[in-house]
């Protein structure tokens, strides 16, 4: 239902943010 799709979207956003953070760290070193 609503909660499942909401959690899925939050998970996607968190995954993207984590990926971006890792990429930034790699680029900085």
PDB file of N, CA and C in Angstrom:
ATOM      1  N   UNK A   1       0.819  -1.211   0.000  1.00  0.00           N
ATOM      2  CA  UNK A   1       0.000   0.000   0.000  1.00  0.00           C
ATOM      3  C   UNK A   1       0.851   1.259   0.000  1.00  0.00           C
ATOM      4  N   UNK A   2       0.299   2.296   0.597  1.00  0.00           N
ATOM      5  CA  UNK A   2       0.972   3.599   0.609  1.00  0.00           C
ATOM      6  C   UNK A   2       2.306   3.524   1.332  1.00  0.00           C
ATOM      7  N   UNK A   3       2.300   2.869   2.507  1.00  0.00           N
ATOM      8  CA  UNK A   3       3.535   2.810   3.304  1.00  0.00           C
ATOM      9  C   UNK A   3       4.640   2.068   2.570  1.00  0.00           C
ATOM     10  N   UNK A   4       4.250   0.992   1.854  1.00  0.00           N
ATOM     11  CA  UNK A   4       5.274   0.215   1.149  1.00  0.00           C
ATOM     12  C   UNK A   4       5.936   1.043   0.060  1.00  0.00           C
ATOM     13  N   UNK A   5       5.122   1.743  -0.731  1.00  0.00           N
ATOM     14  CA  UNK A   5       5.702   2.557  -1.807  1.00  0.00           C
ATOM     15  C   UNK A   5       6.494   3.715  -1.229  1.00  0.00           C
ATOM     16  N   UNK A   6       6.024   4.252  -0.102  1.00  0.00           N
ATOM     17  CA  UNK A   6       6.741   5.352   0.549  1.00  0.00           C
ATOM     18  C   UNK A   6       8.118   4.869   1.007  1.00  0.00           C
ATOM     19  N   UNK A   7       8.144   3.697   1.641  1.00  0.00           N
ATOM     20  CA  UNK A   7       9.418   3.149   2.117  1.00  0.00           C
ATOM     21  C   UNK A   7      10.337   2.835   0.943  1.00  0.00           C
ATOM     22  N   UNK A   8       9.746   2.365  -0.160  1.00  0.00           N
ATOM     23  CA  UNK A   8      10.555   2.043  -1.331  1.00  0.00           C
ATOM     24  C   UNK A   8      11.226   3.303  -1.869  1.00  0.00           C
ATOM     25  N   UNK A   9      10.453   4.398  -1.916  1.00  0.00           N
ATOM     26  CA  UNK A   9      11.000   5.664  -2.412  1.00  0.00           C
ATOM     27  C   UNK A   9      12.081   6.190  -1.478  1.00  0.00           C
ATOM     28  N   UNK A  10      11.850   6.058  -0.169  1.00  0.00           N
ATOM     29  CA  UNK A  10      12.843   6.509   0.809  1.00  0.00           C
ATOM     30  C   UNK A  10      14.119   5.684   0.652  1.00  0.00           C
ATOM     31  N   UNK A  11      13.959   4.387   0.452  1.00  0.00           N
ATOM     32  CA  UNK A  11      15.111   3.514   0.270  1.00  0.00           C
ATOM     33  C   UNK A  11      15.903   3.890  -0.969  1.00  0.00           C
ATOM     34  N   UNK A  12      15.172   4.181  -2.052  1.00  0.00           N
ATOM     35  CA  UNK A  12      15.841   4.587  -3.295  1.00  0.00           C
ATOM     36  C   UNK A  12      16.622   5.876  -3.080  1.00  0.00           C
ATOM     37  N   UNK A  13      15.994   6.845  -2.423  1.00  0.00           N
ATOM     38  CA  UNK A  13      16.644   8.137  -2.185  1.00  0.00           C
ATOM     39  C   UNK A  13      17.870   7.950  -1.295  1.00  0.00           C
ATOM     40  N   UNK A  14      17.742   7.110  -0.262  1.00  0.00           N
ATOM     41  CA  UNK A  14      18.859   6.875   0.651  1.00  0.00           C
ATOM     42  C   UNK A  14      20.004   6.194  -0.098  1.00  0.00           C
ATOM     43  N   UNK A  15      19.664   5.254  -0.965  1.00  0.00           N
ATOM     44  CA  UNK A  15      20.686   4.567  -1.743  1.00  0.00           C
ATOM     45  C   UNK A  15      21.435   5.529  -2.650  1.00  0.00           C
ATOM     46  N   UNK A  16      20.674   6.425  -3.296  1.00  0.00           N
ATOM     47  CA  UNK A  16      21.301   7.417  -4.178  1.00  0.00           C
ATOM     48  C   UNK A  16      22.206   8.336  -3.380  1.00  0.00           C
ATOM     49  N   UNK A  17      21.730   8.786  -2.216  1.00  0.00           N
ATOM     50  CA  UNK A  17      22.512   9.699  -1.384  1.00  0.00           C
ATOM     51  C   UNK A  17      23.795   9.014  -0.917  1.00  0.00           C
ATOM     52  N   UNK A  18      23.682   7.742  -0.514  1.00  0.00           N
ATOM     53  CA  UNK A  18      24.854   7.004  -0.048  1.00  0.00           C
ATOM     54  C   UNK A  18      25.856   6.848  -1.190  1.00  0.00           C
ATOM     55  N   UNK A  19      25.343   6.531  -2.367  1.00  0.00           N
ATOM     56  CA  UNK A  19      26.212   6.359  -3.528  1.00  0.00           C
ATOM     57  C   UNK A  19      26.937   7.663  -3.841  1.00  0.00           C
ATOM     58  N   UNK A  20      26.204   8.780  -3.783  1.00  0.00           N
ATOM     59  CA  UNK A  20      26.811  10.090  -4.047  1.00  0.00           C
ATOM     60  C   UNK A  20      27.872  10.411  -3.004  1.00  0.00           C
ATOM     61  N   UNK A  21      27.596  10.088  -1.743  1.00  0.00           N
ATOM     62  CA  UNK A  21      28.547  10.373  -0.672  1.00  0.00           C
ATOM     63  C   UNK A  21      29.832   9.575  -0.889  1.00  0.00           C
ATOM     64  N   UNK A  22      29.682   8.310  -1.249  1.00  0.00           N
ATOM     65  CA  UNK A  22      30.855   7.469  -1.493  1.00  0.00           C
ATOM     66  C   UNK A  22      31.650   8.011  -2.677  1.00  0.00           C
ATOM     67  N   UNK A  23      30.939   8.392  -3.728  1.00  0.00           N
ATOM     68  CA  UNK A  23      31.610   8.929  -4.915  1.00  0.00           C
ATOM     69  C   UNK A  23      32.377  10.190  -4.567  1.00  0.00           C
ATOM     70  N   UNK A  24      31.770  11.059  -3.754  1.00  0.00           N
ATOM     71  CA  UNK A  24      32.442  12.294  -3.340  1.00  0.00           C
ATOM     72  C   UNK A  24      33.712  11.971  -2.563  1.00  0.00           C
ATOM     73  N   UNK A  25      33.622  11.001  -1.666  1.00  0.00           N
ATOM     74  CA  UNK A  25      34.785  10.631  -0.855  1.00  0.00           C
ATOM     75  C   UNK A  25      35.907  10.115  -1.751  1.00  0.00           C
ATOM     76  N   UNK A  26      35.545   9.284  -2.707  1.00  0.00           N
ATOM     77  CA  UNK A  26      36.549   8.715  -3.611  1.00  0.00           C
ATOM     78  C   UNK A  26      37.199   9.820  -4.432  1.00  0.00           C
ATOM     79  N   UNK A  27      36.387  10.772  -4.886  1.00  0.00           N
ATOM     80  CA  UNK A  27      36.919  11.857  -5.714  1.00  0.00           C
ATOM     81  C   UNK A  27      37.834  12.777  -4.918  1.00  0.00           C
ATOM     82  N   UNK A  28      37.581  12.909  -3.626  1.00  0.00           N
ATOM     83  CA  UNK A  28      38.362  13.833  -2.801  1.00  0.00           C
ATOM     84  C   UNK A  28      39.736  13.268  -2.457  1.00  0.00           C
ATOM     85  N   UNK A  29      39.855  11.948  -2.377  1.00  0.00           N
ATOM     86  CA  UNK A  29      41.115  11.357  -1.934  1.00  0.00           C
ATOM     87  C   UNK A  29      42.185  11.428  -3.021  1.00  0.00           C
TER      88      UNK A  29
END
